PDB file of C-alpha atoms and ligand atoms in Angstrom:
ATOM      1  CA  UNK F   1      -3.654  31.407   2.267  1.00  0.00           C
ATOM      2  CA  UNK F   2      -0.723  30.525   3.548  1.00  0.00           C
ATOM      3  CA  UNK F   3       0.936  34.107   2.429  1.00  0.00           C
ATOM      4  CA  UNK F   4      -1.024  36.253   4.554  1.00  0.00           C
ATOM      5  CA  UNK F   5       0.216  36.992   8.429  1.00  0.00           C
ATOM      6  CA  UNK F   6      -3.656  38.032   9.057  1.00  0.00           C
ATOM      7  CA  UNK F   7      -6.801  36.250   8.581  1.00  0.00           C
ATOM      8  CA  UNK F   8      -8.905  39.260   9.747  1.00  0.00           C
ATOM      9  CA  UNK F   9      -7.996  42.848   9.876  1.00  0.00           C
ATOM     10  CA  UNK F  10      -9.442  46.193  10.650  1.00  0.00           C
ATOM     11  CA  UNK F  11      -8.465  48.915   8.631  1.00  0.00           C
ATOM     12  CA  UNK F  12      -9.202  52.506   9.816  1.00  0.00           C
ATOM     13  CA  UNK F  13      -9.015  55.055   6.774  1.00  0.00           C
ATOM     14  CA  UNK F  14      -9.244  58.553   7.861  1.00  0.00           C
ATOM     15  CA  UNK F  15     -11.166  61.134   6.235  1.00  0.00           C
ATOM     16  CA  UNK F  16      -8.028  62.806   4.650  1.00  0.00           C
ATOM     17  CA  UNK F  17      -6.578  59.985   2.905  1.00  0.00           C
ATOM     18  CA  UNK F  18      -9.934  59.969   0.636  1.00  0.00           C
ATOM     19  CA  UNK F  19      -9.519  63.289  -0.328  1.00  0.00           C
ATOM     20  CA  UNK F  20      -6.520  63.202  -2.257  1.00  0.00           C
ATOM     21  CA  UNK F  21      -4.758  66.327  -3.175  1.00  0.00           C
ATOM     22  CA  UNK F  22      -7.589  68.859  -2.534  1.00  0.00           C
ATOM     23  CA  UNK F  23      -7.487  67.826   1.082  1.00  0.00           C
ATOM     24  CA  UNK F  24     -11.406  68.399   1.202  1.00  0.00           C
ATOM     25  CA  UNK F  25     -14.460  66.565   0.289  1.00  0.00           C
ATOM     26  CA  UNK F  26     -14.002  62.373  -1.474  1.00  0.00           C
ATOM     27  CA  UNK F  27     -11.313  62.543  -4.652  1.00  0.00           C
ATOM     28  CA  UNK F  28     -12.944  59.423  -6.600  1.00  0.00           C
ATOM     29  CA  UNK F  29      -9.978  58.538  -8.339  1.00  0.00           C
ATOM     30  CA  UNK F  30      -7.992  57.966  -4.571  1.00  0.00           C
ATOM     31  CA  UNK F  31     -11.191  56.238  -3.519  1.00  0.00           C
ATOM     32  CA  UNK F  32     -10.714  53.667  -6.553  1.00  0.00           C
ATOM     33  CA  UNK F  33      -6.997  53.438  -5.970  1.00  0.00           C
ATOM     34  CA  UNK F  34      -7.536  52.469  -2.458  1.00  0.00           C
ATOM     35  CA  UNK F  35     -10.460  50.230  -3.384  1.00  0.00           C
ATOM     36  CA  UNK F  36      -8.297  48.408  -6.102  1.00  0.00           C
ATOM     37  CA  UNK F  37      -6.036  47.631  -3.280  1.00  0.00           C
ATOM     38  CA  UNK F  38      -8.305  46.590  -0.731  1.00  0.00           C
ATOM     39  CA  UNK F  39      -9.626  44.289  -3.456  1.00  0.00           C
ATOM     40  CA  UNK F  40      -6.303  43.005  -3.681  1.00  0.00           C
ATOM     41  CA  UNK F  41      -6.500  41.911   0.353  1.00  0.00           C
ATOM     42  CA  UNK F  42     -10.079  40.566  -0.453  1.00  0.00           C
ATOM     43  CA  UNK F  43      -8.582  38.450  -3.339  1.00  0.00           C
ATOM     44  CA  UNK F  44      -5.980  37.187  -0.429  1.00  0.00           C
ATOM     45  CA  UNK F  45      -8.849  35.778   2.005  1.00  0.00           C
ATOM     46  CA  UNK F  46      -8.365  38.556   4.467  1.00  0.00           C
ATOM     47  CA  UNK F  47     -11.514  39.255   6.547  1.00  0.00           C
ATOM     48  CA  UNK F  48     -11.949  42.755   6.221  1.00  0.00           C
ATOM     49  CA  UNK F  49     -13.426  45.483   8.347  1.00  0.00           C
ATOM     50  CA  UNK F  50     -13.448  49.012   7.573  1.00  0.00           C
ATOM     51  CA  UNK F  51     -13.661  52.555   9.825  1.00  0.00           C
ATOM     52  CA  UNK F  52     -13.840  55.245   7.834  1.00  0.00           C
ATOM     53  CA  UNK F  53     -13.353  58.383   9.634  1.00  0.00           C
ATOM     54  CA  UNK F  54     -15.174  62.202   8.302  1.00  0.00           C
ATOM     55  CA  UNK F  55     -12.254  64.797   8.561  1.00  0.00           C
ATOM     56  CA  UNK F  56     -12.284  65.570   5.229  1.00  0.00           C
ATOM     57  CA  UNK F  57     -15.573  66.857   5.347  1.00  0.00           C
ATOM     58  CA  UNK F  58     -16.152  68.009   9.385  1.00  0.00           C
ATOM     59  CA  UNK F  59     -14.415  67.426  12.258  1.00  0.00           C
ATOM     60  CA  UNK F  60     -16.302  68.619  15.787  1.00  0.00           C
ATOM     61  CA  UNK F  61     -13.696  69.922  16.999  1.00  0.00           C
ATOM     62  CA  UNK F  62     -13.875  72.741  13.902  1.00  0.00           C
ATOM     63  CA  UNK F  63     -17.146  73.822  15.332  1.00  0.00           C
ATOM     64  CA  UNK F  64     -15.559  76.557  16.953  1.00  0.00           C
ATOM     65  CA  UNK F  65     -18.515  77.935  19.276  1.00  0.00           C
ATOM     66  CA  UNK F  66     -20.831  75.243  18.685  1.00  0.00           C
ATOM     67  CA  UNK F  67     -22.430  73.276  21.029  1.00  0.00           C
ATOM     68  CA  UNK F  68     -19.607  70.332  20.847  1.00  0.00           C
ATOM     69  CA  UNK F  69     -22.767  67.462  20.872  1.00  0.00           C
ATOM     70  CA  UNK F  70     -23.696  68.647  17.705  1.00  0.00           C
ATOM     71  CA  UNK F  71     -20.705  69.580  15.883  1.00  0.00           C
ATOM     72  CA  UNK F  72     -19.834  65.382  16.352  1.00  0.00           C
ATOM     73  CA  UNK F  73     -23.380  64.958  15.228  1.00  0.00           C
ATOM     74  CA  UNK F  74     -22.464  66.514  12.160  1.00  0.00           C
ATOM     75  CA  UNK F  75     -18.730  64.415  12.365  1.00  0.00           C
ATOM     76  CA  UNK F  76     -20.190  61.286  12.414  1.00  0.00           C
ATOM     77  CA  UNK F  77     -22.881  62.089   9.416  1.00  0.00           C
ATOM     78  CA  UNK F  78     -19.373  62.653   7.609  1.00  0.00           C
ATOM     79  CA  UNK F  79     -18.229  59.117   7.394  1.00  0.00           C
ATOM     80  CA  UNK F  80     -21.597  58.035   6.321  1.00  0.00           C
ATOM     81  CA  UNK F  81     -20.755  60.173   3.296  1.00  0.00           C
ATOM     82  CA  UNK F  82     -17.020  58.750   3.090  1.00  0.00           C
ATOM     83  CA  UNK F  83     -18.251  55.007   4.069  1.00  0.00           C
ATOM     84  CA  UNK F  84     -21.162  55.130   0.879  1.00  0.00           C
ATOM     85  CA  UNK F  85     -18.491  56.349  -1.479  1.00  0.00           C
ATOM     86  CA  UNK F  86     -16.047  53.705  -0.645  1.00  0.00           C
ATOM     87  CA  UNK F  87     -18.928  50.964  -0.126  1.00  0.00           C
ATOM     88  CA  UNK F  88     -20.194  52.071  -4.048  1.00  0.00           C
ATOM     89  CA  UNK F  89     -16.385  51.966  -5.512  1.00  0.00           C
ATOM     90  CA  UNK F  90     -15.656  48.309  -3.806  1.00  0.00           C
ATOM     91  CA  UNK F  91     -19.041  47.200  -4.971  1.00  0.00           C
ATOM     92  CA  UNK F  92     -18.337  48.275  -8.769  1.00  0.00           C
ATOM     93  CA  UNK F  93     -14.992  46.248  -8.297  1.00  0.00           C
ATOM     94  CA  UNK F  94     -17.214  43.192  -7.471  1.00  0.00           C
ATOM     95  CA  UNK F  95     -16.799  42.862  -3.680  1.00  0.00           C
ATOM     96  CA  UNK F  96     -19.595  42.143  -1.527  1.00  0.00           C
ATOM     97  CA  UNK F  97     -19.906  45.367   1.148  1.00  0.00           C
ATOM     98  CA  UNK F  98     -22.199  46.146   3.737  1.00  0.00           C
ATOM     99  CA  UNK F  99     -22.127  49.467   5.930  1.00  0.00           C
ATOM    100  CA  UNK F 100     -23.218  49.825   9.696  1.00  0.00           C
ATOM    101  CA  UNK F 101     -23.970  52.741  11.193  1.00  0.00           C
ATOM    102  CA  UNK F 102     -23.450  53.235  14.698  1.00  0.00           C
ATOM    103  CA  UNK F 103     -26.566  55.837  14.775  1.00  0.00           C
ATOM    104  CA  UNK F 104     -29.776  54.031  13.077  1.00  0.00           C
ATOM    105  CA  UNK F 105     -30.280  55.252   9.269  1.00  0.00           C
ATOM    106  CA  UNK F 106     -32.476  52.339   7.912  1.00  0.00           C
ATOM    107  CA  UNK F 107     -32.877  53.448   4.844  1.00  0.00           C
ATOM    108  CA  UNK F 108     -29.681  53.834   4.144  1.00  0.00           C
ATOM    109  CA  UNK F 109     -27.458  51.006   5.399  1.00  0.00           C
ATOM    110  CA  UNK F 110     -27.666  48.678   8.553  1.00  0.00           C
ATOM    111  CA  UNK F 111     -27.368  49.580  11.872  1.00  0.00           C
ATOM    112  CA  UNK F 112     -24.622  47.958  13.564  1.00  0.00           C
ATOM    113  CA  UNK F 113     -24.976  44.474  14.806  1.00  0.00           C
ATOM    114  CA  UNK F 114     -22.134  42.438  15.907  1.00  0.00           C
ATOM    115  CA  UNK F 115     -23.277  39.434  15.478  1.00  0.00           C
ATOM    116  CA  UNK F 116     -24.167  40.471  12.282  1.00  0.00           C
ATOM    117  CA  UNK F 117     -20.922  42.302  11.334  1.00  0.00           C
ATOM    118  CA  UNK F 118     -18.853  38.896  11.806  1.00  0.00           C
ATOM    119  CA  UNK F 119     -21.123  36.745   9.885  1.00  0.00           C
ATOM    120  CA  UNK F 120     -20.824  39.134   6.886  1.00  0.00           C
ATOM    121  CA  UNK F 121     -16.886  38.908   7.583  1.00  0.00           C
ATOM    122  CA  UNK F 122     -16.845  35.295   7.833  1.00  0.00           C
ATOM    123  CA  UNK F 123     -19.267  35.067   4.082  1.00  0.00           C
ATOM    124  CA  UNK F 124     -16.222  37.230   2.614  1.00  0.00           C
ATOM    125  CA  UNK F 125     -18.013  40.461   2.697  1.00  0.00           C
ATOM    126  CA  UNK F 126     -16.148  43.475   3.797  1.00  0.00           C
ATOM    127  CA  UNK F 127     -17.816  45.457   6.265  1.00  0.00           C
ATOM    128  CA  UNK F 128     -17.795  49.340   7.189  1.00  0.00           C
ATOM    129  CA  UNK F 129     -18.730  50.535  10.188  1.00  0.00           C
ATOM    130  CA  UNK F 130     -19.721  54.460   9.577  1.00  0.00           C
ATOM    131  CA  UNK F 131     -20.594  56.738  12.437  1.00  0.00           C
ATOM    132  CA  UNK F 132     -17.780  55.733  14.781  1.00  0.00           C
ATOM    133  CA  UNK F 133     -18.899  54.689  18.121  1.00  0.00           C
ATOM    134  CA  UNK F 134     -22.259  56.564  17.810  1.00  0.00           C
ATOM    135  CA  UNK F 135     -21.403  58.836  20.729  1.00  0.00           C
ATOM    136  CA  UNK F 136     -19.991  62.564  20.350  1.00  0.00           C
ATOM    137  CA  UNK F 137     -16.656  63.166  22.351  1.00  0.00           C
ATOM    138  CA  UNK F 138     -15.136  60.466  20.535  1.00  0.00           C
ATOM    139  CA  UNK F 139     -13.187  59.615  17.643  1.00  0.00           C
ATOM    140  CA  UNK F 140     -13.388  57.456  14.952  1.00  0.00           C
ATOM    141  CA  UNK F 141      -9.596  56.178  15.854  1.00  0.00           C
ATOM    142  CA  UNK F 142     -11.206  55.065  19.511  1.00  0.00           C
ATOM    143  CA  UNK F 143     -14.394  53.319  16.981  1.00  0.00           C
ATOM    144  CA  UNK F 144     -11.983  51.664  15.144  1.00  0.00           C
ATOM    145  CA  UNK F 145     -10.339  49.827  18.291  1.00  0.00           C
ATOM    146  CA  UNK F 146     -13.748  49.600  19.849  1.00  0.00           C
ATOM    147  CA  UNK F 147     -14.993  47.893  16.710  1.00  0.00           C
ATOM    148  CA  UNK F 148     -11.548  45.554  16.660  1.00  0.00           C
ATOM    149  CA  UNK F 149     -12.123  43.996  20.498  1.00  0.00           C
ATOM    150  CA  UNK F 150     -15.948  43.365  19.348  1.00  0.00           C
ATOM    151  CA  UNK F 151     -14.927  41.521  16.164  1.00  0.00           C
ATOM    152  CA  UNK F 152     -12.249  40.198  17.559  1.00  0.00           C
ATOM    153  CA  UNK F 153      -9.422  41.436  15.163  1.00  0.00           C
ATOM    154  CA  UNK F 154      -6.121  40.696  15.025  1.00  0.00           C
ATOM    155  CA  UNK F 155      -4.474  44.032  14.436  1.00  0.00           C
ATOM    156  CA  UNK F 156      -5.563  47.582  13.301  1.00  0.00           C
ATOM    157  CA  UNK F 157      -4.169  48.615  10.281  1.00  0.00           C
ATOM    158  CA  UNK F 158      -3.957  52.636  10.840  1.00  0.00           C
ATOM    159  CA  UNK F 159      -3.627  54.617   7.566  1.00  0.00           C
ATOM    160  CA  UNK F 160      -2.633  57.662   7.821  1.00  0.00           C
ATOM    161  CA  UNK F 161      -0.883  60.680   5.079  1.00  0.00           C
ATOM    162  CA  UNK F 162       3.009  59.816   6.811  1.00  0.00           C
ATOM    163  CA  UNK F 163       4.808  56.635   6.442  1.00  0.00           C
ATOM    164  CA  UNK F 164       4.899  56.011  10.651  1.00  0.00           C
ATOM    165  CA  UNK F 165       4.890  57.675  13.571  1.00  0.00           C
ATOM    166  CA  UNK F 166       7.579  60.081  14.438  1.00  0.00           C
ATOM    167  CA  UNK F 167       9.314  61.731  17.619  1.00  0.00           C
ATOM    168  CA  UNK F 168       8.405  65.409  15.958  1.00  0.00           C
ATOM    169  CA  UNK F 169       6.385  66.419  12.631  1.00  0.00           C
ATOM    170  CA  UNK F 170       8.216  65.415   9.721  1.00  0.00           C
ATOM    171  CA  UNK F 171       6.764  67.504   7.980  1.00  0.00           C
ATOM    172  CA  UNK F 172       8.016  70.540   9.970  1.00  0.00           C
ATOM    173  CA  UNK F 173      11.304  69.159  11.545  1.00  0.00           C
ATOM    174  CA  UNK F 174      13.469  67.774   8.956  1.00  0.00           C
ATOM    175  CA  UNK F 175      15.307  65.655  11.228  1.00  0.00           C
ATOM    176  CA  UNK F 176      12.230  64.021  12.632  1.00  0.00           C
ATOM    177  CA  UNK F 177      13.193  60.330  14.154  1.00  0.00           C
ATOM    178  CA  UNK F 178      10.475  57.266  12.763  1.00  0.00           C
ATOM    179  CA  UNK F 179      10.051  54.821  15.805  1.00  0.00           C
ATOM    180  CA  UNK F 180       9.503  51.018  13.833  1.00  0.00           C
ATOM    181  CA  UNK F 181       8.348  50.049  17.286  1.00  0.00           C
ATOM    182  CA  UNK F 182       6.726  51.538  20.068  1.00  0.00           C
ATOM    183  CA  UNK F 183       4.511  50.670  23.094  1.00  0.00           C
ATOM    184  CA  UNK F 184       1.430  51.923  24.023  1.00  0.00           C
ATOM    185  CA  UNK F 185       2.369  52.926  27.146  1.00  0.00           C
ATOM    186  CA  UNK F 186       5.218  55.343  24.965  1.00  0.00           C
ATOM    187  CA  UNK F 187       2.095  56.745  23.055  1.00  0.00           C
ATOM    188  CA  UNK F 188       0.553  57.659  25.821  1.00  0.00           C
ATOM    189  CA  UNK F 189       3.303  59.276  28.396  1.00  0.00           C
ATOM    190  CA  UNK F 190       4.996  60.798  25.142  1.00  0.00           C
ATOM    191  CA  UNK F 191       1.808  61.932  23.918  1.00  0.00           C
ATOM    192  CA  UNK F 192       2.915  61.252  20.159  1.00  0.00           C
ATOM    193  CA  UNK F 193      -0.359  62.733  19.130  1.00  0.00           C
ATOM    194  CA  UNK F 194      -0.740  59.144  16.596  1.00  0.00           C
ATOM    195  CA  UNK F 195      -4.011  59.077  17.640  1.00  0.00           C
ATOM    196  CA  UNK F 196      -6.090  59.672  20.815  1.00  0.00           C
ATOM    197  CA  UNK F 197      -5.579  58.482  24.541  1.00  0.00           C
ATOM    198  CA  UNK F 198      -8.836  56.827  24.704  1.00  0.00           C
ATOM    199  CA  UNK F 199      -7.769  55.063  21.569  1.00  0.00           C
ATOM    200  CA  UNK F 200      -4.468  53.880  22.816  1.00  0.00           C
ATOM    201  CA  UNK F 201      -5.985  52.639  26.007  1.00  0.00           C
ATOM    202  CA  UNK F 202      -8.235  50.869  24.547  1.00  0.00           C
ATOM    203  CA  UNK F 203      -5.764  48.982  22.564  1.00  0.00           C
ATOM    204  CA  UNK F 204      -3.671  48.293  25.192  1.00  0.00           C
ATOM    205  CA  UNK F 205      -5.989  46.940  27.850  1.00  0.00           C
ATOM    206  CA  UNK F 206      -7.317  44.595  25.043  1.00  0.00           C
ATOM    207  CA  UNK F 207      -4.122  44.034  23.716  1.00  0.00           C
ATOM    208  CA  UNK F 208      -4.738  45.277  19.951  1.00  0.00           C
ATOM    209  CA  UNK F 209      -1.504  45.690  18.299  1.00  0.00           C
ATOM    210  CA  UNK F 210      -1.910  48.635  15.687  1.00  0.00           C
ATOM    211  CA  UNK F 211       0.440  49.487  12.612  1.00  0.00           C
ATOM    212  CA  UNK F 212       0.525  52.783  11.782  1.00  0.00           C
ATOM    213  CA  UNK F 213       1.439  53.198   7.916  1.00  0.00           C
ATOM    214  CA  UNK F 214       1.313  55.598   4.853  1.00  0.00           C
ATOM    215  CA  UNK F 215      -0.990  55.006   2.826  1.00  0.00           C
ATOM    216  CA  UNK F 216       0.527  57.720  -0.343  1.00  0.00           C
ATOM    217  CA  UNK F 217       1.687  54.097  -1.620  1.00  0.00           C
ATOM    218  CA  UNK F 218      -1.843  51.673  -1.196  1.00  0.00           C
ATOM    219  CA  UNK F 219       0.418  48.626  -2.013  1.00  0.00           C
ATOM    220  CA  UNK F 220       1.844  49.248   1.615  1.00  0.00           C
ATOM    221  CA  UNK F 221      -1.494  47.515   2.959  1.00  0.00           C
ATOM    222  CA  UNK F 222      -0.813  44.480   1.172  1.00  0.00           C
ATOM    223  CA  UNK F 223       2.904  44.186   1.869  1.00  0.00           C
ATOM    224  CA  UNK F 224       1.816  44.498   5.892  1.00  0.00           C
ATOM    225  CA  UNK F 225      -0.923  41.890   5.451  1.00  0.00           C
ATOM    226  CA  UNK F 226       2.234  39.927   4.336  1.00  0.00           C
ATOM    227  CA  UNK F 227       4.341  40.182   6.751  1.00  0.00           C
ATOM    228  CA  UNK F 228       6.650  42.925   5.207  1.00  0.00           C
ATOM    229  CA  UNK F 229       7.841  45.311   8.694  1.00  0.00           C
ATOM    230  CA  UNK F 230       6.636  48.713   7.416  1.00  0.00           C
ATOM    231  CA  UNK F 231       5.177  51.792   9.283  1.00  0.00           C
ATOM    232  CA  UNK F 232       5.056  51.848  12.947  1.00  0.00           C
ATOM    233  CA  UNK F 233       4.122  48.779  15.017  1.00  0.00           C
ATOM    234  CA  UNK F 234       2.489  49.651  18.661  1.00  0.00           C
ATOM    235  CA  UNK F 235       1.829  47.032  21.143  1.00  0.00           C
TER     236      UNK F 235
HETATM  237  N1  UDP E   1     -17.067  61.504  15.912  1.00  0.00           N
HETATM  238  C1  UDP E   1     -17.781  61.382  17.081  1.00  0.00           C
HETATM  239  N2  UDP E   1     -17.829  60.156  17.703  1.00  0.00           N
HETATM  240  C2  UDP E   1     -17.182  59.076  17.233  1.00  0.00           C
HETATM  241  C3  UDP E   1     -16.430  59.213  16.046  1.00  0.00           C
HETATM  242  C4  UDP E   1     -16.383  60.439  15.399  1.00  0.00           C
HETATM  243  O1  UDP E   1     -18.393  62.333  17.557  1.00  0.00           O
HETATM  244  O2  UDP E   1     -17.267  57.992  17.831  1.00  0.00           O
HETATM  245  C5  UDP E   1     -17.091  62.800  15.185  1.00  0.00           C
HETATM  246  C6  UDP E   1     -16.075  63.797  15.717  1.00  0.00           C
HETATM  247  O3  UDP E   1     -16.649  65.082  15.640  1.00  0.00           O
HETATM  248  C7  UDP E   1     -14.937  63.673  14.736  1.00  0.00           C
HETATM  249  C8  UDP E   1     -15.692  63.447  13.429  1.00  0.00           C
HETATM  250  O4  UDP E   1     -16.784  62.606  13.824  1.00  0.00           O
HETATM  251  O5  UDP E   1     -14.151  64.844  14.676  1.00  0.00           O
HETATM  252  C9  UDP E   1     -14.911  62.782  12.331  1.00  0.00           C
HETATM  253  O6  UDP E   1     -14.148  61.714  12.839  1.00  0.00           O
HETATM  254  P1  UDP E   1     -12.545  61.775  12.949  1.00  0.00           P
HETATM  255  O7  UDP E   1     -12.112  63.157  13.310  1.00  0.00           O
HETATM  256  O8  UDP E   1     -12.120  60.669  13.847  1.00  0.00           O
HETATM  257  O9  UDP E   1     -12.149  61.456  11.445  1.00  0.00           O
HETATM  258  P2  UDP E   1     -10.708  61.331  10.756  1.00  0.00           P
HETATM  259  O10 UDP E   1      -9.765  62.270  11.453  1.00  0.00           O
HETATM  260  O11 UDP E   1     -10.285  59.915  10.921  1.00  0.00           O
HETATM  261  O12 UDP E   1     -10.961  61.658   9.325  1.00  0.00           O
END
């Protein structure tokens, strides 16, 4: 135990880093390679929660002339569909998973409980929390810090398709600076676009730290876990 830096993490995965290549839809074989890695952090005694987020398949904000209520309503199905792909690929590797939605779907998974959600995390099961916050005009960036005050965990482990956050676009400006450490306060007045205001603000009136990392290499979860300095840390 005495390897890992965290004893309980949350770990937001967006839509796009299921995908894979194709950029659309849930690529199974980047599903498994990120499950064979979380199973890895599992194996280490780290108390893991899980946002999944739905861009890969919808995004509200793509609902160009639709009633905005609606085209979330259709988001936050999304990452039911990413959270019961991920929940059936850790499960085959042997790890006990339970989902939460934020918006009731009995049949399908739990609805969200706290109390609940820790005493999974505390039996070793992993839990993910689909749906984000339940509530359209939100993201599943600002769930996954919402979810981190409630369970009270230590850091939020933000994987994302680039290896940090960046002063421009790396992949449009070639000179593009990577910040190893930032505040939230930089996130916001810079507007860094890492992930949404009501995100950051959340994290930093709660005092969340979040490291923002690539996850193109899955052992980079572990390495964090471990203490390595990789990716962007915000506090
Ligand atoms: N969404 C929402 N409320 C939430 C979280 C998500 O309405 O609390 C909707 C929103 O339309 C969003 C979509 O679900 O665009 C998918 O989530 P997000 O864009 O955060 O996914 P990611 O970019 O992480 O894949």
């Amino acid at each position: 135990m005495s390897e890992i830096k965290y004893k309980r993490v949350m770990l937001k995965i967006s839509g796009e880093a299921l995908a894979g290549d194709q950029k659309h839809g849930l690529n199974t074989e980047t599903v498994n390679k990120i499950s064979d890695k979380i199973k890895e952090l599992h194996d280490l005694g780290v108390e893991i929660a899980i946002v999944v987020g739905g861009g890969n398949f919808w995004r509200g904000r793509s609902g160009k002339g639709m009633d905005r209520t609606t085209a979330d309503h259709m988001g936050m199905l999304a990452t039911v569909i990413n959270a019961l792909g991920l929940q059936d690929s850790l499960e085959y590797r042997g790890i006990p998973t339970r989902v939460q939605t934020a918006i009731e779907m009995r049949q399908i998974a739990e609805p969200y409980i706290r109390r609940k959600a820790v005493r999974h995390l505390e039996k070793g099961r992993i839990v993910i929390f689909a749906c984000g916050t339940g509530n359209p005009y939100f993201s599943t960036d600002t769930a996954a810090a919402l979810r981190a005050a409630e369970i009270d965990a230590e850091v939020i482990l933000l994987a994302k398709n680039v290896d940090g956050v960046y002063d421009s676009d790396p992949n449009i400006n070639p000179n593009a600076v990577k910040f190893d450490k930032l505040s939230f306060l930089d996130v916001l007045n810079k507007e860094l676009g890492v992930m949404d205001s009501t995100a950051a603000s959340l994290c930093k009136d709660n005092n969340i730290p979040i490291i923002v990392f690539g996850l193109n290499d899955p052992d980079n979860i572990i390495r964090i876990v471990k203490g390595e300095n990789i990716g962007t840390s915000i506090r």
